[in-house]
CSV table of C-alpha atoms in Angstrom, one decimal:
chain,number,residue,atom,x,y,z
A,477,MET,CA,112.9,103.1,138.1
A,478,SER,CA,110.2,103.2,136.1
A,479,THR,CA,106.5,103.2,135.5
A,480,TYR,CA,105.4,101.7,132.4
A,481,ALA,CA,102.2,100.4,130.7
A,482,VAL,CA,102.4,98.3,128.0
A,483,THR,CA,99.3,97.1,125.7
A,484,GLY,CA,98.9,92.9,125.3
A,485,ALA,CA,100.8,92.1,128.0
A,486,ALA,CA,99.1,88.5,128.3
A,487,SER,CA,100.5,87.0,125.1
A,488,GLY,CA,103.2,87.3,122.6
A,489,MET,CA,106.0,90.0,122.7
A,490,GLY,CA,103.5,92.5,124.8
A,491,ARG,CA,104.1,89.6,127.4
A,492,ALA,CA,108.3,89.4,126.5
A,493,VAL,CA,108.9,93.2,127.5
A,494,ALA,CA,105.9,92.8,130.4
A,495,ASP,CA,108.5,91.0,132.1
A,496,GLN,CA,111.0,92.1,131.5
A,497,LEU,CA,110.4,95.3,132.9
A,498,ARG,CA,109.4,93.3,136.2
A,499,THR,CA,112.9,91.2,136.7
A,500,ALA,CA,114.7,94.5,135.6
A,501,GLY,CA,113.1,96.2,139.2
A,502,HIS,CA,110.2,98.9,137.2
A,503,THR,CA,106.6,99.3,137.7
A,504,VAL,CA,104.4,97.7,134.8
A,505,ILE,CA,101.4,98.3,134.1
A,506,ASP,CA,100.1,95.2,132.1
A,507,VAL,CA,96.9,96.2,129.9
A,508,ASP,CA,94.4,92.9,127.8
A,509,ILE,CA,91.3,91.6,127.6
A,510,VAL,CA,92.5,88.9,129.7
A,511,GLU,CA,94.2,88.6,132.4
A,512,SER,CA,96.2,92.3,133.4
A,513,THR,CA,96.0,94.6,135.5
A,514,VAL,CA,93.8,96.2,133.5
A,515,THR,CA,91.4,94.8,131.3
A,516,ALA,CA,90.0,96.1,128.8
A,517,ASP,CA,88.7,95.5,125.4
A,518,LEU,CA,90.6,97.9,123.1
A,519,SER,CA,88.5,97.1,119.8
A,520,THR,CA,85.9,99.2,121.0
A,521,PRO,CA,86.1,102.9,122.0
A,522,ALA,CA,84.4,102.5,125.5
A,523,GLY,CA,87.1,100.1,126.1
A,524,ARG,CA,89.9,102.2,125.3
A,525,ARG,CA,88.6,104.7,127.0
A,526,SER,CA,88.4,102.4,130.8
A,527,ALA,CA,91.7,100.7,129.6
A,528,ALA,CA,93.2,105.4,129.5
A,529,THR,CA,91.9,106.1,132.5
A,530,GLU,CA,93.0,103.7,134.7
A,531,VAL,CA,96.4,103.4,133.4
A,532,LEU,CA,96.0,107.2,134.1
A,533,GLU,CA,95.1,106.6,138.2
A,534,ARG,CA,97.4,103.8,138.4
A,535,ALA,CA,99.7,105.1,136.6
A,536,ASP,CA,99.5,108.6,139.3
A,537,GLY,CA,99.5,110.8,136.6
A,538,ARG,CA,103.1,110.0,135.2
A,539,LEU,CA,104.6,107.6,133.1
A,540,ASP,CA,108.2,106.7,131.9
A,541,GLY,CA,106.8,105.1,128.6
A,542,ALA,CA,104.8,103.0,127.2
A,543,VAL,CA,104.9,100.3,124.6
A,544,MET,CA,102.0,99.5,123.0
A,545,ALA,CA,102.3,96.2,121.6
A,546,ALA,CA,98.0,95.0,121.1
A,547,GLY,CA,97.5,93.7,117.9
A,548,LEU,CA,95.5,91.2,116.0
A,549,GLY,CA,96.1,89.0,112.5
A,550,PRO,CA,94.5,88.4,109.1
A,551,ALA,CA,92.3,85.8,110.9
A,552,PRO,CA,89.5,84.9,108.9
A,553,GLY,CA,85.9,86.3,110.0
A,554,ARG,CA,83.4,89.1,108.3
A,555,ASP,CA,83.4,91.1,111.3
A,556,ARG,CA,88.0,90.9,111.3
A,557,PRO,CA,88.6,93.7,109.7
A,558,ARG,CA,86.8,95.8,112.6
A,559,LEU,CA,88.2,94.1,115.4
A,560,ILE,CA,91.8,94.7,113.8
A,561,ALA,CA,91.1,97.9,112.9
A,562,GLU,CA,89.6,99.0,116.7
A,563,VAL,CA,93.1,97.5,118.0
A,564,ASN,CA,96.0,98.4,115.4
A,565,TYR,CA,95.4,102.0,115.2
A,566,PHE,CA,92.6,103.2,117.2
A,567,GLY,CA,93.8,101.0,120.4
A,568,VAL,CA,97.9,102.5,119.7
A,569,VAL,CA,96.4,106.4,118.7
A,570,ASP,CA,93.4,107.1,120.7
A,571,LEU,CA,94.8,105.9,124.0
A,572,LEU,CA,99.1,107.8,123.6
A,573,GLU,CA,96.6,110.2,122.9
A,574,ALA,CA,95.4,110.1,125.6
A,575,TRP,CA,98.6,109.3,128.1
A,576,ARG,CA,100.9,112.2,125.9
A,577,PRO,CA,100.6,114.1,129.4
A,578,ALA,CA,101.1,111.8,131.8
A,579,LEU,CA,104.4,110.6,130.0
A,580,ALA,CA,104.9,114.3,129.0
A,581,ALA,CA,105.4,115.3,133.5
A,582,ALA,CA,107.9,112.1,132.7
A,583,ASP,CA,111.8,112.7,132.4
A,584,ARG,CA,112.9,111.4,128.4
A,585,ALA,CA,110.3,109.2,128.4
A,586,LYS,CA,109.9,106.9,125.6
A,587,VAL,CA,106.8,105.0,123.6
A,588,VAL,CA,107.6,102.0,121.4
A,589,VAL,CA,104.4,101.3,119.5
A,590,PHE,CA,104.7,98.0,117.7
A,591,ALA,CA,104.9,97.9,113.4
A,592,SER,CA,104.8,94.9,110.6
A,593,ASN,CA,107.7,94.8,108.4
A,594,SER,CA,104.2,94.6,106.4
A,595,SER,CA,104.1,98.2,106.1
A,596,THR,CA,107.0,97.5,103.3
A,597,THR,CA,106.5,93.3,102.4
A,598,VAL,CA,102.1,93.0,101.3
A,599,PRO,CA,101.8,94.8,97.9
A,600,VAL,CA,98.5,96.9,97.2
A,601,VAL,CA,97.8,98.0,100.1
A,602,PRO,CA,94.8,100.0,99.7
A,603,GLY,CA,96.0,103.4,99.8
A,604,ARG,CA,92.9,105.0,100.8
A,605,ALA,CA,92.7,102.9,103.8
A,606,VAL,CA,95.9,104.0,104.9
A,607,ARG,CA,94.7,107.4,104.8
A,608,GLY,CA,91.2,106.4,106.0
A,609,PHE,CA,93.1,105.6,109.2
A,610,LEU,CA,95.0,108.7,108.9
A,611,ASP,CA,91.9,111.0,109.2
A,612,GLY,CA,90.6,108.7,111.9
A,613,ASP,CA,88.2,107.4,109.8
A,614,LEU,CA,87.3,104.0,110.4
A,615,GLU,CA,83.5,103.3,107.7
A,616,LYS,CA,86.1,105.0,104.7
A,617,VAL,CA,88.3,102.1,106.2
A,618,LEU,CA,86.3,99.1,106.2
A,619,ARG,CA,84.3,100.7,102.9
A,620,THR,CA,87.5,100.8,101.2
A,621,LEU,CA,88.5,97.0,102.3
A,622,ARG,CA,85.0,95.7,101.9
A,623,PRO,CA,85.9,94.3,98.3
A,624,PHE,CA,88.3,92.4,98.9
A,625,GLY,CA,86.1,90.1,100.5
A,626,LYS,CA,88.6,86.9,101.7
A,627,GLN,CA,91.5,89.0,101.4
A,628,ALA,CA,90.4,91.9,103.5
A,629,PRO,CA,91.7,91.0,106.8
A,630,THR,CA,95.2,90.4,105.9
A,631,PHE,CA,94.6,94.2,103.8
A,632,ALA,CA,93.7,94.3,106.8
A,633,TYR,CA,96.2,94.2,108.7
A,634,ALA,CA,99.1,95.3,106.8
A,635,ALA,CA,96.8,98.6,106.1
A,636,SER,CA,96.6,99.5,109.7
A,637,LYS,CA,100.8,98.8,110.6
A,638,VAL,CA,101.6,101.1,107.0
A,639,ALA,CA,99.6,103.7,108.6
A,640,ILE,CA,100.8,103.0,112.7
A,641,SER,CA,104.1,103.8,111.5
A,642,ARG,CA,103.4,107.0,109.8
A,643,TRP,CA,101.5,108.1,112.6
A,644,VAL,CA,104.3,107.4,114.4
A,645,ARG,CA,106.7,108.8,112.3
A,646,ARG,CA,104.8,112.0,111.9
A,647,THR,CA,103.5,113.1,115.7
A,648,ALA,CA,107.0,111.9,116.9
A,649,VAL,CA,108.5,114.9,115.4
A,650,THR,CA,105.3,117.4,116.7
A,651,ARG,CA,106.6,120.2,119.8
A,652,GLY,CA,103.7,118.2,121.7
A,653,TRP,CA,105.7,114.5,121.1
A,654,ALA,CA,109.6,115.6,120.0
A,655,GLY,CA,109.2,119.2,121.5
A,656,ALA,CA,107.4,117.8,125.3
A,657,GLY,CA,111.3,114.7,125.8
A,658,ILE,CA,109.4,112.4,124.7
A,659,ARG,CA,110.8,109.8,122.5
A,660,LEU,CA,108.0,108.3,120.0
A,661,ASN,CA,109.4,105.2,118.0
A,662,ALA,CA,107.8,101.7,116.3
A,663,ILE,CA,109.7,98.6,115.7
A,664,ALA,CA,108.6,96.6,112.8
A,665,PRO,CA,109.9,92.9,113.7
A,666,GLY,CA,108.6,89.7,111.4
A,667,ALA,CA,107.4,86.2,111.7
A,668,VAL,CA,107.9,85.9,116.1
A,669,LEU,CA,106.7,82.8,117.1
A,670,THR,CA,104.2,83.7,119.1
A,671,PRO,CA,100.4,82.4,120.3
A,672,LEU,CA,99.6,83.7,116.9
A,673,LEU,CA,102.2,82.1,114.6
A,674,ASP,CA,101.6,78.7,116.4
A,675,LYS,CA,98.4,79.2,115.1
A,676,GLN,CA,98.6,79.7,111.8
A,677,LEU,CA,101.4,77.3,111.5
A,678,ALA,CA,99.0,74.5,112.1
A,679,THR,CA,96.6,76.1,109.4
A,680,PRO,CA,98.6,74.4,106.7
A,681,ALA,CA,97.2,77.0,103.2
A,682,GLU,CA,98.8,79.5,106.0
A,683,ALA,CA,101.5,77.0,107.1
A,684,LYS,CA,102.6,77.1,103.5
A,685,GLN,CA,102.3,80.5,102.6
A,686,ILE,CA,104.8,81.8,105.3
A,687,LYS,CA,107.0,78.9,105.2
A,688,ARG,CA,107.0,80.4,102.2
A,689,PHE,CA,107.9,84.1,102.4
A,690,PRO,CA,111.8,85.0,102.1
A,691,VAL,CA,114.2,85.6,105.2
A,692,PRO,CA,116.9,86.1,104.1
A,693,ILE,CA,118.7,84.1,107.0
A,694,GLY,CA,116.1,81.8,108.0
A,695,GLY,CA,113.5,80.8,110.7
A,696,TYR,CA,111.4,82.9,112.9
A,697,GLY,CA,112.4,85.4,116.1
A,698,ASP,CA,111.9,84.3,119.1
A,699,ALA,CA,109.6,86.7,121.8
A,700,ASP,CA,112.1,87.7,124.2
A,701,GLN,CA,115.4,88.5,121.7
A,702,LEU,CA,112.2,90.9,120.9
A,703,ALA,CA,112.0,92.5,124.1
A,704,ASP,CA,115.3,92.7,123.5
A,705,TRP,CA,115.4,95.9,121.5
A,706,VAL,CA,112.0,97.0,122.7
A,707,VAL,CA,113.8,96.9,126.0
A,708,PHE,CA,117.2,98.9,124.4
A,709,MET,CA,113.8,101.6,123.4
A,710,LEU,CA,114.1,102.1,126.1
A,711,SER,CA,116.4,103.0,127.9
A,712,ASP,CA,118.5,105.6,128.2
A,713,SER,CA,121.0,104.4,124.8
A,714,ALA,CA,118.1,105.9,122.7
A,715,ASP,CA,117.5,109.2,123.9
A,716,PHE,CA,118.6,110.4,120.4
A,717,LEU,CA,116.3,107.9,119.3
A,718,CYS,CA,112.8,109.4,117.7
A,719,GLY,CA,110.5,108.6,114.8
A,720,SER,CA,112.1,106.0,113.9
A,721,VAL,CA,110.7,102.2,112.9
A,722,VAL,CA,113.6,99.7,113.3
A,723,PHE,CA,112.7,96.7,110.9
A,724,VAL,CA,113.2,93.0,112.8
A,725,ASP,CA,112.5,91.0,110.4
A,726,GLY,CA,116.0,88.6,109.1
A,727,GLY,CA,116.5,90.8,106.9
A,728,SER,CA,112.5,90.3,104.9
A,729,ASP,CA,112.7,93.6,104.2
A,730,ALA,CA,116.2,94.5,103.0
A,731,TRP,CA,115.2,91.6,100.5
A,732,PHE,CA,112.3,94.1,99.0
A,733,ARG,CA,112.8,96.8,99.0
A,734,ALA,CA,116.8,97.0,98.8
A,735,ASP,CA,117.1,99.6,96.3
A,736,ASP,CA,114.0,101.4,97.8
A,737,TRP,CA,115.3,103.0,101.2
A,738,PRO,CA,117.1,105.6,101.9
A,739,ARG,CA,116.1,108.5,100.2
A,740,PRO,CA,117.5,112.1,99.9
A,741,VAL,CA,114.5,114.7,100.4
A,742,PRO,CA,113.0,115.8,97.2
A,743,ALA,CA,113.5,119.2,96.2
A,744,LEU,CA,110.1,120.7,95.4
A,745,ARG,CA,109.2,119.6,98.5
A,746,LEU,CA,111.8,120.8,100.5
A,747,ARG,CA,110.6,124.5,101.4
A,748,SER,CA,107.0,122.5,103.0
A,749,TYR,CA,110.2,120.7,105.3
A,750,LEU,CA,111.6,124.5,105.9
A,751,SER,CA,108.1,125.2,107.0
A,752,ARG,CA,108.2,122.8,109.2
A,753,MET,CA,110.4,122.8,111.0
A,754,ARG,CA,109.9,126.2,111.4
A,755,ALA,CA,107.0,125.8,113.0
A,756,PHE,CA,109.0,123.2,114.8
A,757,ARG,CA,111.2,125.3,117.0
A,758,ARG,CA,108.1,128.5,117.8
């Protein structure tokens, strides 16, 4: 049996994943702000350092995989953009960078990061905020979002999910990850029935907006079914899965961008790709 770290394991999809892994006989080191084996506040650098260290101690320096399900949605609040940024992006990147040696010590470790279909379905996401995330510059992110006022949490959420998806894609194929045998991928759910969505549906204005959103097959996702996908992405059957962002959203992403993906490699960028390939092989 294997040892997995699961963040956001106290509720929603994170809890469903942790439950399934435990039922299958695996050891789960669950991380959350409440009711967890490792209790930590991922919205602070100190909390992230504490979580990273304690998980490594409990795993004895070896992790067979990790599931990064902790996240905050776009609720109102002046400080909400900062909290979203800290948890949704830095709460993934900081922990995974700290855990990378433990993942490399395992045989064919698998990591699944929770992205979102908001990364492709929210319009006018500020590119400067996305670049701020990827540069590790929280203040740049917050300065970019400030002019959006009450809409700042929505754009903070979408930008964090765009950025973490790109981080996964960029990082997964590097020598330190793919070259070390670690499979790093992301799952991008749509609207899934969790306590967060229940709370949004209980608010008339938010419920109206959610119900108007196009979901071609209708309805909402089920947390246990999303957990099935994650468990598959952690399995031996996913050995050839690397750097993928898997959309499980009832067709919303396809509805918005049926012709936007896939696209062939632009000829002007081919030299850059070949250079990266040679660097990886070295």
